[in-house]
């Protein structure tokens, strides 16, 4: 599912509404290559902090479905690592993995059953919640991937919002967008590399495409707020968006700690 205009527009609205701007000042740094017990504990601490829970109460109340005082958000389960398609893989660098860790996700649930994912990343000032996204994609596709290919790497191709699981030289689809990209039966890792290299090879960090900010190309960490409308505008127009330079949080690069409201369509359930 690709980010649609209403969802993109909500990025700026939610940022103001939820008061996440102070966290945006903490620049993202390269994320750990493995989610250790220490990392999970740090993510859990950030997710359950009083300020985070207060922000979640306002987030769940934003459409009037529940009041901020009645939302009573809670965090369910452990934080899980979330991987995105790796620019190194797209660039064809030797021994590059198909995906790289982008953040840890913690599942938040409100008293009326709404769900959201807290994206927690290591920043210059420590582990912080850098984004809130509606729904449970991160957790649902992790379960689907583990069932479809035990031991495989579940990852997202954010440019088309497609979810896959990779392992044993194969890339298998987990949602409709991935099926459209690689077919219902999946494809080989080599064929997938060819596809993404053709799609994004000229849009990697450092490319002329990224440097001129085409389609909302993300700026380096610490870019000023003028980058935000450009990125939101590109997403609203359905344009493809390249990687953030440096640490992936990200597709957060220019958006900072925006709270994202994702539009969804029905997808497979675990």
PDB file of C-alpha atoms in Angstrom:
ATOM      1  CA  UNK A   1       0.000   0.000   0.000  1.00  0.00           C
ATOM      2  CA  UNK A   2       1.470   3.300  -1.086  1.00  0.00           C
ATOM      3  CA  UNK A   3       1.157   6.403   1.047  1.00  0.00           C
ATOM      4  CA  UNK A   4      -1.826   8.392  -0.239  1.00  0.00           C
ATOM      5  CA  UNK A   5      -2.441  12.116  -0.177  1.00  0.00           C
ATOM      6  CA  UNK A   6      -4.650  12.222   2.959  1.00  0.00           C
ATOM      7  CA  UNK A   7      -2.065  10.251   4.903  1.00  0.00           C
ATOM      8  CA  UNK A   8       0.798  12.388   3.690  1.00  0.00           C
ATOM      9  CA  UNK A   9      -1.007  15.591   4.585  1.00  0.00           C
ATOM     10  CA  UNK A  10      -1.639  14.221   8.041  1.00  0.00           C
ATOM     11  CA  UNK A  11       2.101  14.054   8.705  1.00  0.00           C
ATOM     12  CA  UNK A  12       2.375  17.777   9.285  1.00  0.00           C
ATOM     13  CA  UNK A  13      -0.940  17.989  11.110  1.00  0.00           C
ATOM     14  CA  UNK A  14      -0.054  15.192  13.468  1.00  0.00           C
ATOM     15  CA  UNK A  15       3.392  16.618  14.125  1.00  0.00           C
ATOM     16  CA  UNK A  16       1.846  19.833  15.392  1.00  0.00           C
ATOM     17  CA  UNK A  17      -1.006  18.084  17.185  1.00  0.00           C
ATOM     18  CA  UNK A  18       1.156  15.603  19.037  1.00  0.00           C
ATOM     19  CA  UNK A  19       4.021  17.894  19.908  1.00  0.00           C
ATOM     20  CA  UNK A  20       6.810  15.569  18.732  1.00  0.00           C
ATOM     21  CA  UNK A  21       9.032  18.349  17.442  1.00  0.00           C
ATOM     22  CA  UNK A  22      11.564  18.214  20.323  1.00  0.00           C
ATOM     23  CA  UNK A  23      12.462  14.637  19.400  1.00  0.00           C
ATOM     24  CA  UNK A  24      13.050  15.651  15.791  1.00  0.00           C
ATOM     25  CA  UNK A  25      16.092  17.629  16.909  1.00  0.00           C
ATOM     26  CA  UNK A  26      17.883  14.391  17.729  1.00  0.00           C
ATOM     27  CA  UNK A  27      19.602  13.370  14.526  1.00  0.00           C
ATOM     28  CA  UNK A  28      19.397   9.691  13.526  1.00  0.00           C
ATOM     29  CA  UNK A  29      22.614   7.704  13.460  1.00  0.00           C
ATOM     30  CA  UNK A  30      23.391   4.330  11.854  1.00  0.00           C
ATOM     31  CA  UNK A  31      21.299   1.679  13.524  1.00  0.00           C
ATOM     32  CA  UNK A  32      22.719  -1.479  15.160  1.00  0.00           C
ATOM     33  CA  UNK A  33      22.899  -4.481  12.858  1.00  0.00           C
ATOM     34  CA  UNK A  34      21.267  -6.700  15.482  1.00  0.00           C
ATOM     35  CA  UNK A  35      18.590  -6.106  18.096  1.00  0.00           C
ATOM     36  CA  UNK A  36      20.251  -7.136  21.325  1.00  0.00           C
ATOM     37  CA  UNK A  37      18.500  -7.516  24.651  1.00  0.00           C
ATOM     38  CA  UNK A  38      19.981  -4.160  25.636  1.00  0.00           C
ATOM     39  CA  UNK A  39      18.558  -2.483  22.534  1.00  0.00           C
ATOM     40  CA  UNK A  40      15.119  -3.999  23.105  1.00  0.00           C
ATOM     41  CA  UNK A  41      15.165  -2.842  26.709  1.00  0.00           C
ATOM     42  CA  UNK A  42      16.099   0.694  25.630  1.00  0.00           C
ATOM     43  CA  UNK A  43      13.308   0.704  23.056  1.00  0.00           C
ATOM     44  CA  UNK A  44      10.832  -0.548  25.646  1.00  0.00           C
ATOM     45  CA  UNK A  45      11.883   2.163  28.072  1.00  0.00           C
ATOM     46  CA  UNK A  46      11.368   4.852  25.413  1.00  0.00           C
ATOM     47  CA  UNK A  47       8.003   3.388  24.383  1.00  0.00           C
ATOM     48  CA  UNK A  48       6.640   3.247  27.928  1.00  0.00           C
ATOM     49  CA  UNK A  49       7.939   6.617  29.102  1.00  0.00           C
ATOM     50  CA  UNK A  50       5.203   8.880  30.548  1.00  0.00           C
ATOM     51  CA  UNK A  51       5.690  11.485  27.802  1.00  0.00           C
ATOM     52  CA  UNK A  52       5.337   8.790  25.127  1.00  0.00           C
ATOM     53  CA  UNK A  53       2.132   7.442  26.652  1.00  0.00           C
ATOM     54  CA  UNK A  54       0.732  10.973  26.886  1.00  0.00           C
ATOM     55  CA  UNK A  55       1.544  11.500  23.207  1.00  0.00           C
ATOM     56  CA  UNK A  56      -0.121   8.192  22.358  1.00  0.00           C
ATOM     57  CA  UNK A  57      -3.268   9.272  24.213  1.00  0.00           C
ATOM     58  CA  UNK A  58      -3.498  12.355  22.003  1.00  0.00           C
ATOM     59  CA  UNK A  59      -2.665  10.297  18.921  1.00  0.00           C
ATOM     60  CA  UNK A  60      -5.463   7.788  19.529  1.00  0.00           C
ATOM     61  CA  UNK A  61      -7.875  10.640  20.314  1.00  0.00           C
ATOM     62  CA  UNK A  62      -7.071  12.679  17.200  1.00  0.00           C
ATOM     63  CA  UNK A  63     -10.240  11.649  15.312  1.00  0.00           C
ATOM     64  CA  UNK A  64     -12.557  11.758  18.290  1.00  0.00           C
ATOM     65  CA  UNK A  65     -12.965   7.995  18.570  1.00  0.00           C
ATOM     66  CA  UNK A  66     -11.865   8.116  22.184  1.00  0.00           C
ATOM     67  CA  UNK A  67     -10.956  10.918  24.572  1.00  0.00           C
ATOM     68  CA  UNK A  68      -7.317  11.450  25.576  1.00  0.00           C
ATOM     69  CA  UNK A  69      -8.125  10.526  29.163  1.00  0.00           C
ATOM     70  CA  UNK A  70      -9.996   7.380  28.159  1.00  0.00           C
ATOM     71  CA  UNK A  71      -7.426   6.153  25.586  1.00  0.00           C
ATOM     72  CA  UNK A  72      -5.232   4.545  28.256  1.00  0.00           C
ATOM     73  CA  UNK A  73      -2.589   3.319  25.786  1.00  0.00           C
ATOM     74  CA  UNK A  74      -0.491   0.306  26.634  1.00  0.00           C
ATOM     75  CA  UNK A  75       2.472  -1.407  25.006  1.00  0.00           C
ATOM     76  CA  UNK A  76       1.991  -5.053  24.052  1.00  0.00           C
ATOM     77  CA  UNK A  77       4.839  -7.518  23.649  1.00  0.00           C
ATOM     78  CA  UNK A  78       8.502  -6.854  22.928  1.00  0.00           C
ATOM     79  CA  UNK A  79       9.962  -4.409  20.471  1.00  0.00           C
ATOM     80  CA  UNK A  80      10.854  -6.056  17.159  1.00  0.00           C
ATOM     81  CA  UNK A  81      13.479  -5.050  14.582  1.00  0.00           C
ATOM     82  CA  UNK A  82      12.145  -3.713  11.286  1.00  0.00           C
ATOM     83  CA  UNK A  83      14.241  -4.011   8.126  1.00  0.00           C
ATOM     84  CA  UNK A  84      14.076  -2.010   4.916  1.00  0.00           C
ATOM     85  CA  UNK A  85      15.563  -2.663   1.497  1.00  0.00           C
ATOM     86  CA  UNK A  86      19.269  -1.835   1.708  1.00  0.00           C
ATOM     87  CA  UNK A  87      20.798   0.813  -0.572  1.00  0.00           C
ATOM     88  CA  UNK A  88      24.023  -1.221  -0.533  1.00  0.00           C
ATOM     89  CA  UNK A  89      22.127  -4.165  -2.018  1.00  0.00           C
ATOM     90  CA  UNK A  90      20.592  -1.937  -4.683  1.00  0.00           C
ATOM     91  CA  UNK A  91      24.030  -0.554  -5.490  1.00  0.00           C
ATOM     92  CA  UNK A  92      25.336  -4.089  -6.002  1.00  0.00           C
ATOM     93  CA  UNK A  93      27.996  -3.931  -3.324  1.00  0.00           C
ATOM     94  CA  UNK A  94      29.674  -7.256  -2.611  1.00  0.00           C
ATOM     95  CA  UNK A  95      28.182  -9.280   0.227  1.00  0.00           C
ATOM     96  CA  UNK A  96      25.456  -6.680   0.890  1.00  0.00           C
ATOM     97  CA  UNK A  97      22.355  -8.082   2.541  1.00  0.00           C
ATOM     98  CA  UNK A  98      19.025  -7.466   0.872  1.00  0.00           C
ATOM     99  CA  UNK A  99      17.811  -5.486   3.889  1.00  0.00           C
ATOM    100  CA  UNK A 100      19.185  -3.457   6.762  1.00  0.00           C
ATOM    101  CA  UNK A 101      17.750  -2.636  10.209  1.00  0.00           C
ATOM    102  CA  UNK A 102      15.934   0.688  10.293  1.00  0.00           C
ATOM    103  CA  UNK A 103      14.327   0.845  13.735  1.00  0.00           C
ATOM    104  CA  UNK A 104      12.660  -1.169  16.486  1.00  0.00           C
ATOM    105  CA  UNK A 105       8.866  -1.187  16.580  1.00  0.00           C
ATOM    106  CA  UNK A 106       6.729  -1.435  19.712  1.00  0.00           C
ATOM    107  CA  UNK A 107       3.025  -2.163  19.454  1.00  0.00           C
ATOM    108  CA  UNK A 108       0.716   0.317  21.173  1.00  0.00           C
ATOM    109  CA  UNK A 109      -2.970  -0.418  21.814  1.00  0.00           C
ATOM    110  CA  UNK A 110      -5.670   1.946  23.061  1.00  0.00           C
ATOM    111  CA  UNK A 111      -8.618   1.112  25.275  1.00  0.00           C
ATOM    112  CA  UNK A 112     -10.943   1.060  22.243  1.00  0.00           C
ATOM    113  CA  UNK A 113      -8.734  -1.335  20.277  1.00  0.00           C
ATOM    114  CA  UNK A 114      -6.864   1.086  18.025  1.00  0.00           C
ATOM    115  CA  UNK A 115      -3.315  -0.020  17.252  1.00  0.00           C
ATOM    116  CA  UNK A 116      -0.189   1.884  16.363  1.00  0.00           C
ATOM    117  CA  UNK A 117       3.509   1.197  15.910  1.00  0.00           C
ATOM    118  CA  UNK A 118       6.064   3.217  17.835  1.00  0.00           C
ATOM    119  CA  UNK A 119       9.250   3.449  15.791  1.00  0.00           C
ATOM    120  CA  UNK A 120      12.236   3.659  18.131  1.00  0.00           C
ATOM    121  CA  UNK A 121      15.727   4.407  16.855  1.00  0.00           C
ATOM    122  CA  UNK A 122      19.146   5.180  18.225  1.00  0.00           C
ATOM    123  CA  UNK A 123      19.858   8.902  17.904  1.00  0.00           C
ATOM    124  CA  UNK A 124      22.699  11.154  18.976  1.00  0.00           C
ATOM    125  CA  UNK A 125      20.993  11.538  22.341  1.00  0.00           C
ATOM    126  CA  UNK A 126      20.086   7.885  22.842  1.00  0.00           C
ATOM    127  CA  UNK A 127      17.134   5.666  21.953  1.00  0.00           C
ATOM    128  CA  UNK A 128      13.989   7.666  21.183  1.00  0.00           C
ATOM    129  CA  UNK A 129      10.532   7.197  19.696  1.00  0.00           C
ATOM    130  CA  UNK A 130      10.923   8.956  16.356  1.00  0.00           C
ATOM    131  CA  UNK A 131       7.603   8.117  14.717  1.00  0.00           C
ATOM    132  CA  UNK A 132       4.090   6.862  15.388  1.00  0.00           C
ATOM    133  CA  UNK A 133       2.257   5.013  12.617  1.00  0.00           C
ATOM    134  CA  UNK A 134      -1.265   3.666  12.718  1.00  0.00           C
ATOM    135  CA  UNK A 135      -1.977  -0.030  12.396  1.00  0.00           C
ATOM    136  CA  UNK A 136       0.094  -3.155  12.913  1.00  0.00           C
ATOM    137  CA  UNK A 137       1.940  -3.770   9.638  1.00  0.00           C
ATOM    138  CA  UNK A 138       5.326  -4.237  11.254  1.00  0.00           C
ATOM    139  CA  UNK A 139       4.065  -6.981  13.567  1.00  0.00           C
ATOM    140  CA  UNK A 140       1.647  -8.660  11.170  1.00  0.00           C
ATOM    141  CA  UNK A 141       4.205  -9.074   8.401  1.00  0.00           C
ATOM    142  CA  UNK A 142       6.813 -10.307  10.858  1.00  0.00           C
ATOM    143  CA  UNK A 143       4.393 -13.116  11.773  1.00  0.00           C
ATOM    144  CA  UNK A 144       3.495 -13.829   8.157  1.00  0.00           C
ATOM    145  CA  UNK A 145       7.146 -13.952   7.116  1.00  0.00           C
ATOM    146  CA  UNK A 146       8.095 -16.312   9.938  1.00  0.00           C
ATOM    147  CA  UNK A 147       5.265 -18.642   8.936  1.00  0.00           C
ATOM    148  CA  UNK A 148       6.024 -18.499   5.214  1.00  0.00           C
ATOM    149  CA  UNK A 149       9.799 -18.853   5.433  1.00  0.00           C
ATOM    150  CA  UNK A 150      11.047 -19.731   8.928  1.00  0.00           C
ATOM    151  CA  UNK A 151      14.383 -18.101   9.615  1.00  0.00           C
ATOM    152  CA  UNK A 152      14.017 -15.703   6.682  1.00  0.00           C
ATOM    153  CA  UNK A 153      14.520 -11.948   6.761  1.00  0.00           C
ATOM    154  CA  UNK A 154      11.291  -9.945   6.675  1.00  0.00           C
ATOM    155  CA  UNK A 155      11.744  -6.539   5.082  1.00  0.00           C
ATOM    156  CA  UNK A 156       9.893  -3.663   3.482  1.00  0.00           C
ATOM    157  CA  UNK A 157      10.585  -1.952   0.170  1.00  0.00           C
ATOM    158  CA  UNK A 158       9.398   1.477   1.323  1.00  0.00           C
ATOM    159  CA  UNK A 159       9.258   3.089  -2.108  1.00  0.00           C
ATOM    160  CA  UNK A 160       6.219   0.943  -2.989  1.00  0.00           C
ATOM    161  CA  UNK A 161       5.263  -0.147   0.561  1.00  0.00           C
ATOM    162  CA  UNK A 162       5.805  -3.802  -0.319  1.00  0.00           C
ATOM    163  CA  UNK A 163       6.651  -6.446   2.272  1.00  0.00           C
ATOM    164  CA  UNK A 164       8.759  -9.552   1.588  1.00  0.00           C
ATOM    165  CA  UNK A 165      10.602 -12.375   3.285  1.00  0.00           C
ATOM    166  CA  UNK A 166      13.995 -13.433   1.904  1.00  0.00           C
ATOM    167  CA  UNK A 167      16.033 -16.552   2.474  1.00  0.00           C
ATOM    168  CA  UNK A 168      17.709 -19.400   0.625  1.00  0.00           C
ATOM    169  CA  UNK A 169      18.307 -17.238  -2.434  1.00  0.00           C
ATOM    170  CA  UNK A 170      14.581 -16.433  -2.802  1.00  0.00           C
ATOM    171  CA  UNK A 171      12.446 -13.340  -2.198  1.00  0.00           C
ATOM    172  CA  UNK A 172       8.807 -14.144  -1.444  1.00  0.00           C
ATOM    173  CA  UNK A 173       5.914 -11.641  -1.333  1.00  0.00           C
ATOM    174  CA  UNK A 174       3.891 -10.991   1.806  1.00  0.00           C
ATOM    175  CA  UNK A 175       1.366  -8.453   0.504  1.00  0.00           C
ATOM    176  CA  UNK A 176      -0.379  -7.354  -2.693  1.00  0.00           C
ATOM    177  CA  UNK A 177       2.221  -4.728  -3.561  1.00  0.00           C
ATOM    178  CA  UNK A 178       4.976  -7.322  -3.325  1.00  0.00           C
ATOM    179  CA  UNK A 179       2.981  -9.771  -5.474  1.00  0.00           C
ATOM    180  CA  UNK A 180       2.685  -7.096  -8.159  1.00  0.00           C
ATOM    181  CA  UNK A 181       6.434  -6.534  -7.965  1.00  0.00           C
ATOM    182  CA  UNK A 182       7.769 -10.116  -7.960  1.00  0.00           C
ATOM    183  CA  UNK A 183       4.781 -12.359  -8.680  1.00  0.00           C
ATOM    184  CA  UNK A 184       2.829 -14.646  -6.390  1.00  0.00           C
ATOM    185  CA  UNK A 185       5.617 -17.230  -6.388  1.00  0.00           C
ATOM    186  CA  UNK A 186       8.357 -14.732  -5.653  1.00  0.00           C
ATOM    187  CA  UNK A 187      11.662 -14.489  -7.436  1.00  0.00           C
ATOM    188  CA  UNK A 188      15.348 -15.218  -7.022  1.00  0.00           C
ATOM    189  CA  UNK A 189      17.521 -12.873  -5.017  1.00  0.00           C
ATOM    190  CA  UNK A 190      19.496 -12.080  -8.156  1.00  0.00           C
ATOM    191  CA  UNK A 191      16.400 -11.205 -10.172  1.00  0.00           C
ATOM    192  CA  UNK A 192      15.132  -9.044  -7.324  1.00  0.00           C
ATOM    193  CA  UNK A 193      18.428  -7.162  -7.259  1.00  0.00           C
ATOM    194  CA  UNK A 194      18.122  -6.491 -10.981  1.00  0.00           C
ATOM    195  CA  UNK A 195      14.605  -5.127 -10.479  1.00  0.00           C
ATOM    196  CA  UNK A 196      15.459  -2.775  -7.621  1.00  0.00           C
ATOM    197  CA  UNK A 197      18.687  -1.648  -9.273  1.00  0.00           C
ATOM    198  CA  UNK A 198      16.703  -0.638 -12.351  1.00  0.00           C
ATOM    199  CA  UNK A 199      14.085   1.104 -10.212  1.00  0.00           C
ATOM    200  CA  UNK A 200      16.303   2.896  -7.701  1.00  0.00           C
ATOM    201  CA  UNK A 201      19.914   2.619  -8.801  1.00  0.00           C
ATOM    202  CA  UNK A 202      20.022   6.248  -9.958  1.00  0.00           C
ATOM    203  CA  UNK A 203      18.249   7.524  -6.830  1.00  0.00           C
ATOM    204  CA  UNK A 204      20.636   6.365  -4.106  1.00  0.00           C
ATOM    205  CA  UNK A 205      22.084   8.762  -1.503  1.00  0.00           C
ATOM    206  CA  UNK A 206      24.701  10.919  -3.161  1.00  0.00           C
ATOM    207  CA  UNK A 207      23.145  10.636  -6.626  1.00  0.00           C
ATOM    208  CA  UNK A 208      22.226  13.800  -8.553  1.00  0.00           C
ATOM    209  CA  UNK A 209      18.576  12.765  -8.103  1.00  0.00           C
ATOM    210  CA  UNK A 210      18.859  12.725  -4.324  1.00  0.00           C
ATOM    211  CA  UNK A 211      21.072  15.793  -4.107  1.00  0.00           C
ATOM    212  CA  UNK A 212      18.603  17.976  -5.966  1.00  0.00           C
ATOM    213  CA  UNK A 213      15.766  16.775  -3.722  1.00  0.00           C
ATOM    214  CA  UNK A 214      13.729  15.337  -6.572  1.00  0.00           C
ATOM    215  CA  UNK A 215      10.447  13.747  -5.485  1.00  0.00           C
ATOM    216  CA  UNK A 216      11.066  14.930  -1.955  1.00  0.00           C
ATOM    217  CA  UNK A 217      14.554  13.434  -1.783  1.00  0.00           C
ATOM    218  CA  UNK A 218      15.589  13.444   1.839  1.00  0.00           C
ATOM    219  CA  UNK A 219      18.267  15.692   3.208  1.00  0.00           C
ATOM    220  CA  UNK A 220      21.110  14.779   5.526  1.00  0.00           C
ATOM    221  CA  UNK A 221      20.288  14.519   9.209  1.00  0.00           C
ATOM    222  CA  UNK A 222      19.853  17.957  10.683  1.00  0.00           C
ATOM    223  CA  UNK A 223      18.283  19.470   7.573  1.00  0.00           C
ATOM    224  CA  UNK A 224      16.051  22.410   8.291  1.00  0.00           C
ATOM    225  CA  UNK A 225      12.291  22.227   8.461  1.00  0.00           C
ATOM    226  CA  UNK A 226      11.914  23.491   4.884  1.00  0.00           C
ATOM    227  CA  UNK A 227      12.576  19.889   3.795  1.00  0.00           C
ATOM    228  CA  UNK A 228       9.355  18.677   5.371  1.00  0.00           C
ATOM    229  CA  UNK A 229       6.812  20.164   2.965  1.00  0.00           C
ATOM    230  CA  UNK A 230       8.828  18.905  -0.011  1.00  0.00           C
ATOM    231  CA  UNK A 231       8.803  15.345   1.252  1.00  0.00           C
ATOM    232  CA  UNK A 232       5.142  15.466   2.189  1.00  0.00           C
ATOM    233  CA  UNK A 233       4.249  17.015  -1.151  1.00  0.00           C
ATOM    234  CA  UNK A 234       6.056  14.266  -3.030  1.00  0.00           C
ATOM    235  CA  UNK A 235       4.305  11.542  -1.090  1.00  0.00           C
ATOM    236  CA  UNK A 236       0.962  13.245  -1.596  1.00  0.00           C
ATOM    237  CA  UNK A 237       1.552  13.240  -5.333  1.00  0.00           C
ATOM    238  CA  UNK A 238       2.346   9.531  -5.313  1.00  0.00           C
ATOM    239  CA  UNK A 239       5.992  10.111  -6.239  1.00  0.00           C
ATOM    240  CA  UNK A 240       8.621   7.595  -5.338  1.00  0.00           C
ATOM    241  CA  UNK A 241      10.808   8.664  -2.455  1.00  0.00           C
ATOM    242  CA  UNK A 242      14.485   7.696  -2.208  1.00  0.00           C
ATOM    243  CA  UNK A 243      16.293   6.740   0.948  1.00  0.00           C
ATOM    244  CA  UNK A 244      17.262   9.147   3.639  1.00  0.00           C
ATOM    245  CA  UNK A 245      20.967   9.794   3.549  1.00  0.00           C
ATOM    246  CA  UNK A 246      22.735   8.076   6.397  1.00  0.00           C
ATOM    247  CA  UNK A 247      20.606   6.237   8.908  1.00  0.00           C
ATOM    248  CA  UNK A 248      17.348   5.107   7.605  1.00  0.00           C
ATOM    249  CA  UNK A 249      14.833   6.220  10.131  1.00  0.00           C
ATOM    250  CA  UNK A 250      14.675   6.845   7.612  1.00  0.00           C
ATOM    251  CA  UNK A 251      12.154   7.671   5.615  1.00  0.00           C
ATOM    252  CA  UNK A 252      11.986   9.870   8.626  1.00  0.00           C
ATOM    253  CA  UNK A 253      15.163  11.657   7.576  1.00  0.00           C
ATOM    254  CA  UNK A 254      13.545  14.953   6.658  1.00  0.00           C
ATOM    255  CA  UNK A 255      10.306  14.348   8.481  1.00  0.00           C
ATOM    256  CA  UNK A 256      11.924  14.074  11.885  1.00  0.00           C
ATOM    257  CA  UNK A 257       9.503  12.765  14.472  1.00  0.00           C
ATOM    258  CA  UNK A 258       6.335  13.138  12.459  1.00  0.00           C
ATOM    259  CA  UNK A 259       3.431  10.976  13.538  1.00  0.00           C
ATOM    260  CA  UNK A 260       2.276   9.220  10.395  1.00  0.00           C
ATOM    261  CA  UNK A 261      -1.267   8.205   9.755  1.00  0.00           C
ATOM    262  CA  UNK A 262      -1.181   5.366   7.234  1.00  0.00           C
ATOM    263  CA  UNK A 263      -4.160   4.667   5.026  1.00  0.00           C
ATOM    264  CA  UNK A 264      -4.658   0.939   4.574  1.00  0.00           C
ATOM    265  CA  UNK A 265      -6.470  -1.597   2.518  1.00  0.00           C
ATOM    266  CA  UNK A 266      -7.330  -5.096   3.575  1.00  0.00           C
ATOM    267  CA  UNK A 267      -4.348  -7.397   3.610  1.00  0.00           C
ATOM    268  CA  UNK A 268      -3.498 -10.938   4.628  1.00  0.00           C
ATOM    269  CA  UNK A 269      -3.742 -11.746   8.275  1.00  0.00           C
ATOM    270  CA  UNK A 270      -1.610 -14.109  10.261  1.00  0.00           C
TER     271      UNK A 270
END
